[in-house]
Coordinates of C-alpha atoms and ligand atoms in Angstrom, one line a residue:
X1 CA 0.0 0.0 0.0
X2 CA 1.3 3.5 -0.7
X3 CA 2.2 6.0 2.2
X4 CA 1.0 9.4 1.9
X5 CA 0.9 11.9 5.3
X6 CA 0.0 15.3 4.1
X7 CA 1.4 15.5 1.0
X8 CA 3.9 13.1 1.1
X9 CA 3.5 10.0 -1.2
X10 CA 6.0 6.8 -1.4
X11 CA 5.5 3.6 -3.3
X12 CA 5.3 0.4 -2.3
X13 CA 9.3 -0.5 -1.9
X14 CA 9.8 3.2 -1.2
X15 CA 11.9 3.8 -4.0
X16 CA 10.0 6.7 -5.3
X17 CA 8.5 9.5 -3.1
X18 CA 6.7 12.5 -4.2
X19 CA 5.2 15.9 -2.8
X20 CA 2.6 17.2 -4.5
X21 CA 0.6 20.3 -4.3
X22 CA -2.5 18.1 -4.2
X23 CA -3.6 14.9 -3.1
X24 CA -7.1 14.4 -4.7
X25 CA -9.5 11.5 -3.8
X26 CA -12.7 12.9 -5.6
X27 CA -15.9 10.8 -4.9
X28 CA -17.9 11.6 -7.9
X29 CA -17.6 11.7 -11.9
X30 CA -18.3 15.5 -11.6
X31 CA -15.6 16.4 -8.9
X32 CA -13.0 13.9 -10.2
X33 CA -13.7 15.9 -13.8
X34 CA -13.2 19.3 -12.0
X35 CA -10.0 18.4 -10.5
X36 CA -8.4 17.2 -13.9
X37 CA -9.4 20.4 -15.5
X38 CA -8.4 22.3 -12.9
X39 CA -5.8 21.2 -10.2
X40 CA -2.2 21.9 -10.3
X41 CA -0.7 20.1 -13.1
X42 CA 0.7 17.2 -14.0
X43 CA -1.9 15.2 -12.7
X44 CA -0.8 11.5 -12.4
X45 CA -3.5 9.0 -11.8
X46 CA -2.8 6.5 -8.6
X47 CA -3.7 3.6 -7.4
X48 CA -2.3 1.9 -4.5
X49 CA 1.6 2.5 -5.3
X50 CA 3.0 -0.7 -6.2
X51 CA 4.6 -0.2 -9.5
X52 CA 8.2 0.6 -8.4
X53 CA 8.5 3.2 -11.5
X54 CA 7.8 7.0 -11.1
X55 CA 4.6 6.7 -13.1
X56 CA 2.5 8.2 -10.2
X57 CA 5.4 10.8 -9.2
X58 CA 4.0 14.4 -9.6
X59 CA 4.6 17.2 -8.5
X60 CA 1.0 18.9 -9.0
X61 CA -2.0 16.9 -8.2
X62 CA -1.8 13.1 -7.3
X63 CA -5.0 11.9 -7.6
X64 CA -6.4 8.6 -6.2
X65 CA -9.8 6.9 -7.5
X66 CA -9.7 4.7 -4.2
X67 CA -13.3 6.3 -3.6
X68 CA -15.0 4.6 -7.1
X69 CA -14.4 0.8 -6.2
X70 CA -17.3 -1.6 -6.3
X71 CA -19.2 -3.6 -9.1
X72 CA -21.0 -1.2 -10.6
X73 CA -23.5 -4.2 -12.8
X74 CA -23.3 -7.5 -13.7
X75 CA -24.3 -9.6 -16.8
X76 CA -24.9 -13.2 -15.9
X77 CA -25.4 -14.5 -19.4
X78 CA -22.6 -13.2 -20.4
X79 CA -20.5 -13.5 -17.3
X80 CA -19.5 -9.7 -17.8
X81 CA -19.6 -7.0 -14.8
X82 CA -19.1 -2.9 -14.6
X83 CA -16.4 -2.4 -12.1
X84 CA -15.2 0.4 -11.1
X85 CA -11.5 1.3 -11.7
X86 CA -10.5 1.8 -8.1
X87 CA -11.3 -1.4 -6.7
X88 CA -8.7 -3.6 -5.3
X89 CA -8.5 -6.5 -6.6
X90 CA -8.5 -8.4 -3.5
X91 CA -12.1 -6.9 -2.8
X92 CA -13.2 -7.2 -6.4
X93 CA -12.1 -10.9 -6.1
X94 CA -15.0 -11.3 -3.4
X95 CA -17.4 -9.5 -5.2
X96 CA -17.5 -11.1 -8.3
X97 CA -17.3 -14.7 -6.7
X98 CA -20.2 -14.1 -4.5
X99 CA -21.8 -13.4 -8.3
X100 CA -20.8 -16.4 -9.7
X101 CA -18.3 -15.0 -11.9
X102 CA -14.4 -15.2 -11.6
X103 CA -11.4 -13.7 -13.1
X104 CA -9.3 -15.9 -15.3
X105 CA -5.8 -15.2 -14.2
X106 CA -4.2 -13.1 -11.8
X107 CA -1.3 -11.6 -10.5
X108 CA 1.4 -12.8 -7.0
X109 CA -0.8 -9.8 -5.4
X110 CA -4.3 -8.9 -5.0
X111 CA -3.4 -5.3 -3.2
X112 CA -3.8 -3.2 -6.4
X113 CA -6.3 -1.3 -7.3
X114 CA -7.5 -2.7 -11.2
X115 CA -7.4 0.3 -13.1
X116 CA -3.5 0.0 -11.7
X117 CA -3.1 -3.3 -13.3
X118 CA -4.6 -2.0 -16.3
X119 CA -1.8 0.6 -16.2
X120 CA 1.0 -1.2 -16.3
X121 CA -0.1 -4.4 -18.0
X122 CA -0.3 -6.5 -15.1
X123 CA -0.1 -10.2 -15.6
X124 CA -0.1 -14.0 -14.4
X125 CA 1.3 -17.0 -16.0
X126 CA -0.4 -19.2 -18.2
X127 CA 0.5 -20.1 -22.0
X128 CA -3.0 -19.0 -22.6
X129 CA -3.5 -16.5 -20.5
X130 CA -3.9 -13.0 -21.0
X131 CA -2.6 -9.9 -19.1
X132 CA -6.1 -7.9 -17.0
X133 CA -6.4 -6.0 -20.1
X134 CA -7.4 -8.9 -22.3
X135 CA -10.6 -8.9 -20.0
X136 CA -11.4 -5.2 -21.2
X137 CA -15.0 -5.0 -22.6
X138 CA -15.2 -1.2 -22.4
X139 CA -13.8 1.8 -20.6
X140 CA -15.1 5.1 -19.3
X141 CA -12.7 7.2 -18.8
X142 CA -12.5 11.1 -18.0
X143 CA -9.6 12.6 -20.7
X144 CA -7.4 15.5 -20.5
X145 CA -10.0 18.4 -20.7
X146 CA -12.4 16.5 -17.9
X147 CA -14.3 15.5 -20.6
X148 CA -16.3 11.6 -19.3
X149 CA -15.7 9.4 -22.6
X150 CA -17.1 5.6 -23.1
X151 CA -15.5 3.2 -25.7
X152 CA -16.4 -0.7 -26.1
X153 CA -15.0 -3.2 -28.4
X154 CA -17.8 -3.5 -30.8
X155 CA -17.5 0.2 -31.8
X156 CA -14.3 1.1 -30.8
X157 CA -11.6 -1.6 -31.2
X158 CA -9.1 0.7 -31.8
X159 CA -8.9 3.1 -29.4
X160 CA -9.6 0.1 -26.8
X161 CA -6.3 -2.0 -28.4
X162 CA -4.5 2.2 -28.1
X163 CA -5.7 2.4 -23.9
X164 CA -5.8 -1.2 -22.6
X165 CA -2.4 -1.1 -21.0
X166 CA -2.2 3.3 -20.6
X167 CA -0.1 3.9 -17.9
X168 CA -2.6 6.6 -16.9
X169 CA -1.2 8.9 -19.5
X170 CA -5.0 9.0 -21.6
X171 CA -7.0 10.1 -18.9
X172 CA -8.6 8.4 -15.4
X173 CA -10.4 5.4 -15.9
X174 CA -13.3 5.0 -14.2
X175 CA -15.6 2.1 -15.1
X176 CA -14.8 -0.8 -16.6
X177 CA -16.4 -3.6 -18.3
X178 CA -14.6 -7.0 -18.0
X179 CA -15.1 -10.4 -19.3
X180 CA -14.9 -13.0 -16.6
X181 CA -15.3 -16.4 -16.3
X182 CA -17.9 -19.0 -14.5
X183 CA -15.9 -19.6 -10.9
X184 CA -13.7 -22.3 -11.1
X185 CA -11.2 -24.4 -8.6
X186 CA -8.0 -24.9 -9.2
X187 CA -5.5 -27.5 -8.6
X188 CA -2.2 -26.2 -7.1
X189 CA 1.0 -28.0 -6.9
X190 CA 4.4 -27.3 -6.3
X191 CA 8.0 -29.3 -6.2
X192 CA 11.1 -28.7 -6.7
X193 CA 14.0 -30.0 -9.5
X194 CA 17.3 -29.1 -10.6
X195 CA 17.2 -26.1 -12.9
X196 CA 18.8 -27.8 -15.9
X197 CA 16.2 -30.1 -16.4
X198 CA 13.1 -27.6 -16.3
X199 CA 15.5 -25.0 -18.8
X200 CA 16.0 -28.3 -21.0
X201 CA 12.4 -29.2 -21.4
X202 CA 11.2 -25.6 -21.1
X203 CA 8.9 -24.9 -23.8
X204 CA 6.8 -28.4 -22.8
X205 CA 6.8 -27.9 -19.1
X206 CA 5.7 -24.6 -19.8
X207 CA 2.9 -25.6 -21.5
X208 CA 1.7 -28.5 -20.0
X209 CA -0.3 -26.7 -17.3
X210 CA -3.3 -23.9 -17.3
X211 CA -0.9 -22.0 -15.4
X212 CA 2.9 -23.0 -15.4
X213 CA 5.4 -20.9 -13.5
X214 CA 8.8 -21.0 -11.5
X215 CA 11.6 -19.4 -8.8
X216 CA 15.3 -19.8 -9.4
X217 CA 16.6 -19.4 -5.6
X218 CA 20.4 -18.3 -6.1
X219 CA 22.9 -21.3 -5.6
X220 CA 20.2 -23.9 -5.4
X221 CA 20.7 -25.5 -8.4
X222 CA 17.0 -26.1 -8.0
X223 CA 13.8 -24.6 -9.2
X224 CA 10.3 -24.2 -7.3
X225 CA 7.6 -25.3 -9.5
X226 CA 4.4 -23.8 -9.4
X227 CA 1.4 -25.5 -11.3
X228 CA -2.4 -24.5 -11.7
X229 CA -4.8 -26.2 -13.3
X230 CA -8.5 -26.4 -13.3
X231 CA -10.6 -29.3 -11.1
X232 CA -13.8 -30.4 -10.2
X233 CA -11.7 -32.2 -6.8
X234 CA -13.3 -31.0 -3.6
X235 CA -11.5 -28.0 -1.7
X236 CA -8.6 -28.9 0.6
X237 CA -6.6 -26.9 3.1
X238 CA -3.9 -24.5 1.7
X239 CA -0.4 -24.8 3.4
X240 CA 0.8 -22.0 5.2
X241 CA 3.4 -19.5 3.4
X242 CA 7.0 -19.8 4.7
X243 CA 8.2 -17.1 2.1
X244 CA 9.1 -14.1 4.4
X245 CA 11.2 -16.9 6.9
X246 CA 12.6 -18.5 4.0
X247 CA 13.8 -14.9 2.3
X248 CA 15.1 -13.8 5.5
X249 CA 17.2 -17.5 6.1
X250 CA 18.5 -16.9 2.4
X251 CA 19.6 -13.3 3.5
X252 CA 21.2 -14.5 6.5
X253 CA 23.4 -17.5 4.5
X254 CA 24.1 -14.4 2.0
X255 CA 26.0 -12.4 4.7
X256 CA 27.5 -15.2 6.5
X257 CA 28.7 -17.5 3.6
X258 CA 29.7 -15.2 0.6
X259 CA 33.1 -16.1 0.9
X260 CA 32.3 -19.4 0.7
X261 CA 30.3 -20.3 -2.4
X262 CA 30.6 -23.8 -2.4
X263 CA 29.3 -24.2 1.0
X264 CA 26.1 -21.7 0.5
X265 CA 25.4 -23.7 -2.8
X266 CA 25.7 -27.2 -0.7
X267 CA 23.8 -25.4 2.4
X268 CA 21.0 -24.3 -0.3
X269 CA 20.8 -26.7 -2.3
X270 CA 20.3 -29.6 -0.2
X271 CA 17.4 -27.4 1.8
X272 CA 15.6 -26.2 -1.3
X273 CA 15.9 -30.0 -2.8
X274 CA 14.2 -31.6 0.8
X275 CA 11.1 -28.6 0.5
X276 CA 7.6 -30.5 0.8
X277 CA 5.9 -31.1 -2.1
X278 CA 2.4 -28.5 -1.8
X279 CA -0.7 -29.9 -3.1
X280 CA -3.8 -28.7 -2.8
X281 CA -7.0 -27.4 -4.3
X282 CA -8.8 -24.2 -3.8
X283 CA -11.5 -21.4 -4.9
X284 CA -9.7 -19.6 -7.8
X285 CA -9.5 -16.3 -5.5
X286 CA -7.6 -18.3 -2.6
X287 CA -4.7 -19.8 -5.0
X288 CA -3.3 -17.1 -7.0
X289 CA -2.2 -14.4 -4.9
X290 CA -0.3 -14.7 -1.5
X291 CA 1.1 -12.1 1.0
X292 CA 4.9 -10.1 0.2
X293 CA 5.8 -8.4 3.5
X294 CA 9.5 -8.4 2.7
X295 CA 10.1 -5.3 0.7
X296 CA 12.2 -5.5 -2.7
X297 CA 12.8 -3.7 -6.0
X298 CA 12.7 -5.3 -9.2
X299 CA 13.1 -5.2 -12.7
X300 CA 11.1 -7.8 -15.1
X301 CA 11.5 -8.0 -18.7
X302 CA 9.0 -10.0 -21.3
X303 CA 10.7 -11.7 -24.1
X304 CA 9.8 -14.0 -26.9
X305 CA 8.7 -17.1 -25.1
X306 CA 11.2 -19.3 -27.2
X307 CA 14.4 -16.9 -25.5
X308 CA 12.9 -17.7 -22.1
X309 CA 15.5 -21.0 -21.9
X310 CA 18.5 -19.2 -23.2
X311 CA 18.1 -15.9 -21.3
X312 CA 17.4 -17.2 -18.3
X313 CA 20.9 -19.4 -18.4
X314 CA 22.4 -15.8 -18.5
X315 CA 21.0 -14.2 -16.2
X316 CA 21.4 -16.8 -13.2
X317 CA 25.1 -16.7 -14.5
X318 CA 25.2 -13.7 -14.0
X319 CA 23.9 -13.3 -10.5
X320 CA 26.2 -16.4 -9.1
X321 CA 29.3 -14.7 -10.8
X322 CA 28.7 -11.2 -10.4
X323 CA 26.4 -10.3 -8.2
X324 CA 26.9 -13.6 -5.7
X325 CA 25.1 -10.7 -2.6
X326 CA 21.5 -10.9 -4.1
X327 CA 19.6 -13.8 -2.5
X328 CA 15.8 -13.2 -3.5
X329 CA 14.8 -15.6 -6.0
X330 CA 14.4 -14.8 -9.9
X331 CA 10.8 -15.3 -10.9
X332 CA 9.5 -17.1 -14.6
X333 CA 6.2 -17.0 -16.1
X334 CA 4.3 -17.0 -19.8
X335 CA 1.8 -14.7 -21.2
X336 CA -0.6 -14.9 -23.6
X337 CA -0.2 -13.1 -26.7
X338 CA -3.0 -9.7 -27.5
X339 CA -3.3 -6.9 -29.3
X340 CA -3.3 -3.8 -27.3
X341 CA -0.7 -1.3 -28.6
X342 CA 1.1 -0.7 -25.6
X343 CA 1.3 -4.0 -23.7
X344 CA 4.0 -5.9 -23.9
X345 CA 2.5 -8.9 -24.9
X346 CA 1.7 -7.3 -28.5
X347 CA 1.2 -9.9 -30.4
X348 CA 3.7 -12.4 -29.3
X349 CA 3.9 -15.1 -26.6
X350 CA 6.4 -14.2 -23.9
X351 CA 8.3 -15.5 -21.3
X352 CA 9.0 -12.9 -18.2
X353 CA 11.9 -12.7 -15.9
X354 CA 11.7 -11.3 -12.9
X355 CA 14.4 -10.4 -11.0
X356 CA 14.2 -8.9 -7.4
X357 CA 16.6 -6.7 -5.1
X358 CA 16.6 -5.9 -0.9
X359 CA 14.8 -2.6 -1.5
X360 CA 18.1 -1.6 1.2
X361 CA 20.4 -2.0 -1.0
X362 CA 21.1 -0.6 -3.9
X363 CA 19.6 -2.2 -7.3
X364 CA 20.8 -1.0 -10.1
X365 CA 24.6 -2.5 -11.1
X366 CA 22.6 -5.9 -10.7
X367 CA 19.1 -4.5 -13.2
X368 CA 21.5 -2.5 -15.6
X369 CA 23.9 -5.9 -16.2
X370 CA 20.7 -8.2 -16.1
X371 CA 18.9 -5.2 -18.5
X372 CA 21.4 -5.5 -21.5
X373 CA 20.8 -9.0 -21.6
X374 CA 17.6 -9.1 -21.6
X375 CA 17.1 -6.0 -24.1
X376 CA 19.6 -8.4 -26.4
X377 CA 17.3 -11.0 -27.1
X378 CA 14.2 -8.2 -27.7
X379 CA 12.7 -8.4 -24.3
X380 CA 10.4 -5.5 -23.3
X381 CA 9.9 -4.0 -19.9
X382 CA 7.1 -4.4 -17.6
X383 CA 6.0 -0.8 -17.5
X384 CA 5.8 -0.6 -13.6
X385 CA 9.4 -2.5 -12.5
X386 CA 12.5 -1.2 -12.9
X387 CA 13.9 -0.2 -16.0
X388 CA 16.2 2.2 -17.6
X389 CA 14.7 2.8 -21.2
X390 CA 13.1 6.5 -22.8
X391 CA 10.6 6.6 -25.7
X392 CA 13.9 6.4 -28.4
X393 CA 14.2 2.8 -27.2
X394 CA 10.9 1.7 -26.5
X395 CA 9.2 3.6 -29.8
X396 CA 11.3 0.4 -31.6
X397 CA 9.8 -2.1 -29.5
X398 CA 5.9 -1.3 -30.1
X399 CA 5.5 -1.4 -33.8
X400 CA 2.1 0.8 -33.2
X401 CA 3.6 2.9 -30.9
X402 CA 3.0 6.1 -33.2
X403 CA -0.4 5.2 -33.6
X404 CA -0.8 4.8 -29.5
X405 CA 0.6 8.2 -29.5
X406 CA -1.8 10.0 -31.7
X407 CA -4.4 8.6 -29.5
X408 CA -3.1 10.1 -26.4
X409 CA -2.6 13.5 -28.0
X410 CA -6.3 13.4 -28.8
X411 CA -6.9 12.3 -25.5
X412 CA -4.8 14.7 -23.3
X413 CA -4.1 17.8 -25.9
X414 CA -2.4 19.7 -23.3
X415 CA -0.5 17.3 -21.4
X416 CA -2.2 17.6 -18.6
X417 CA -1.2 13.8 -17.5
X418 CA 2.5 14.5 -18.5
X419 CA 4.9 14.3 -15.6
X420 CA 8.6 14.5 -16.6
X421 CA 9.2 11.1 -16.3
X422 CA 6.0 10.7 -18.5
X423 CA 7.5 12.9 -21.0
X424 CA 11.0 11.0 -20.9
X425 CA 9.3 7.8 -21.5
X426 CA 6.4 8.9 -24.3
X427 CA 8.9 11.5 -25.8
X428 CA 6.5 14.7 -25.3
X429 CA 8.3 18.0 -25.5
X430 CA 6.6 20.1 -22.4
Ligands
LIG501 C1 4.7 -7.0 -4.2 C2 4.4 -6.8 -5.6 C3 4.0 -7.8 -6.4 C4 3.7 -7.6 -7.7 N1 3.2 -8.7 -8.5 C5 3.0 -8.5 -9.8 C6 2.6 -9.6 -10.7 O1 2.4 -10.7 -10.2 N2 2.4 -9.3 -12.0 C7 2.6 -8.1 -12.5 O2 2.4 -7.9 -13.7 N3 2.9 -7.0 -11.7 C8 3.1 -7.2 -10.4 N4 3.5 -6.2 -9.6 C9 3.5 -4.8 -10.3 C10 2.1 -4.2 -10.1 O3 1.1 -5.1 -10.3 C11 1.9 -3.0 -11.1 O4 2.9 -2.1 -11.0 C12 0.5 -2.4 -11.0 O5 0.4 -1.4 -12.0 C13 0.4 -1.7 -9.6 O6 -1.0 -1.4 -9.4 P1 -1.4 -0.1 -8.5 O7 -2.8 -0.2 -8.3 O8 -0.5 -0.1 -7.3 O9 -1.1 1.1 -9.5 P2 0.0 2.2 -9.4 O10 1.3 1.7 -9.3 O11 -0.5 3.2 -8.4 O12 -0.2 2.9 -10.9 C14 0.2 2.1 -12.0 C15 -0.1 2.9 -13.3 O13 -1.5 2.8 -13.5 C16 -2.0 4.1 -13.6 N5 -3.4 4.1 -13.1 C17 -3.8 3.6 -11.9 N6 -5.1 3.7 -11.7 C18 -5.6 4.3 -12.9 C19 -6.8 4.7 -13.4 N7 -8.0 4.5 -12.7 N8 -6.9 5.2 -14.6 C20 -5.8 5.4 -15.4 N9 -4.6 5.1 -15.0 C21 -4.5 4.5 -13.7 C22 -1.1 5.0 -12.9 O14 -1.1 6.3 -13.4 C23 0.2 4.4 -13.3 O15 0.7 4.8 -14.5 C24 3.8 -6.3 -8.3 C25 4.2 -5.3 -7.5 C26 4.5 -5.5 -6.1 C27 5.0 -4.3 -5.3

């Protein structure tokens, strides 16, 4: 959850603060219209503060739609609802169950609000599984001049694909229409095996499950598989999370053991090899997400899903030789492909990396050694983690970025939503 007394807001890991003139949390259409026209500019949309890249940071008006959140309507033919953009998704989770709907996919987390994992294009894992946005029906959303706009799919399918994934730079999303699913329960297991096998049978073991995904924990040798798939098996009791003990034993063998590689790698190796097996089933809200108290930075790239193997080999290299201080684990998942201009999953199936960082230390030799490699097999950021590109770099990575940008001109004419980070990564002249 973001921090913000008075003035003062800080994301998530606390790598960025800010100090606006205004900190807005309008409770109607009207007001929330008012304030974009006329509050201290930029205005930069919020939701709760978990991206760890200065897309909220502004130094005019912050402005928070925590006070639209709720499910507007609800379709149950068509197992569609209206929800508004300022629900978290851990509530919205809740809501739509109790309606007998369900989202498809989701996310490590359920503290975001969902118009912020619109923003950024947040995702799961599954080979056929899209990013939030793919749920997008249509959008209301309030643009630049205050003005309350509605697009849908049927008549709009453009300037849906151009806003799925907007990093709040069209306007404030309000409503949203999403396609959900009938609720489902899920199968969850997870196990361990040496790294080399999964990397050599990567593309199958990927695919082999609804949801296939894994953590590389530094000198293990050994991966933690993570498997979802769909049941009709009666619910069983979920194991408790040892995450934050287990991240804070790994920290501990870090400092003591660093000299001493070959005795950290037998220490963690033989431990990570011996973890219980987990397997269990659940509702489809109790599986995905789980709790992060230990706070981190992190970079994640998404690359063509065939590279996932290959960069991955790298990048673990690179940690064990280089960087042999980080100790939180490196994180792998597939995407589905879509067709929203700005995600980036455009049109291909990816593979994403995450890597993670103690959000005490200092980040960036590790992201900026781990970003060339990724960025040399044509992997492209996750819009709200670390990373170190500008609009030169990123306008080659989106071939409709132009068109994207001609949208959000029309949209915000006058910049209003155009911080100087916003104007770095879009390439608007202020
Ligand atoms: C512990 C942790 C775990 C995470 N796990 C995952 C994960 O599993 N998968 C993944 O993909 N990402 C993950 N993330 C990243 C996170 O999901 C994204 O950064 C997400 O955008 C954060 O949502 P938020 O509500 O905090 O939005 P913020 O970070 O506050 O904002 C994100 C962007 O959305 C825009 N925005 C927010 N609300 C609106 C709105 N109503 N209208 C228009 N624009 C808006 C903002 O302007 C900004 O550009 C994780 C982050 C953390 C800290």
């Amino acid at each position: 959850m973001n921090i913000a007394i008075g003035n003062d807001w800080q994301n998530w890991s606390g790598s960025v603060t800010a100090q606006p003139q205004l900190m807005s949390h309008p409770t109607q259409l009207e007001q929330l219209s008012e304030t974009i026209k006329s509050a201290p500019g930029p205005i930069r949309i919020a939701g709760t503060g978990h991206s760890f890249t200065p897309l909220v940071k502004s130094q005019g008006t912050i402005l928070s739609l925590d006070n639209f959140n709720g499910v507007v309507s609800h379709d149950g033919d068509k197992l569609q609802a209206r929800v508004e953009a300022g629900t978290k998704i851990g509530a919205l989770t809740k809501l739509l169950h109790g309606i007998g709907q369900a989202l498809p996919n989701m996310g490590d987390i359920d503290k975001q609000a969902f118009g912020g994992g619109l923003g950024t294009a947040t995702h799961g894992s599954g080979i056929t599984l899209g990013a939030y946005h793919t749920q997008l029906v249509a959008m209301q959303i309030v643009d630049g001049q205050g003005k309350v706009r509605e697009f849908d799919r049927t008549s709009n399918s453009d300037a849906m694909d151009a806003m799925g994934a907007s990093l709040g730079a069209f306007g404030a999303v309000t409503e949203v229409t999403i396609q959900n699913m009938a609720n489902y329960r899920l199968h969850r297991r997870r196990w361990t095996e040496p790294v080399g096998g999964v990397l050599d049978r990567f593309e199958t073991i990927m695919k082999a499950h609804r949801s296939s995904e894994f953590y590389y924990i530094p000198f293990s040798g050994q991966a933690l598989f993570l498997s979802s798939d769909i049941t009709d098996a009666p619910v069983t009791t979920r194991p408790p999370t040892e995450d934050d003990d287990a991240l804070g034993t790994l920290r501990k063998l870090r400092t003591y053991l660093q000299r001493f590689p070959w005795m950290r790698r037998k220490l963690i190796g033989t431990a990570i090899a011996r973890l219980p097996n987990e397997d269990y089933v659940g509702e489809w809200l109790n599986v995905y997400a789980s709790e992060r108290n230990v706070k981190f930075n992190e970079m994640e790239y998404h690359l063509p899903f065939e590279e996932g193997a290959r960069v991955l080999r790298q990048i673990i290299k690179l940690l064990e030789e280089r960087f042999p201080h980080v100790y939180f684990p490196i994180e792998v998942r597939v995407v589905a492909p879509d067709n929203v201009w700005l995600s980036p999953f455009y049109k291909r199936a990816s593979c994403s990396i995450a890597i993670h960082h103690d959000a005490r230390e200092d980040p960036q030799p590790y992201f900026k050694a781990a970003e060339a490699i990724f960025r040399a097999h044509g992997g492209r950021p996750h819009w709200g983690k670390m990373h170190n590109l500008t609009a030169k770099e990123l306008s080659g990575l989106y071939p409709r970025w132009s068109d994207a940008m001609a949208v959000r001109r029309d949209m915000d004419p006058e910049n209003r939503f155009v911080s100087p980070y916003l104007a770095q990564l879009l390439g608007v002249d202020l």
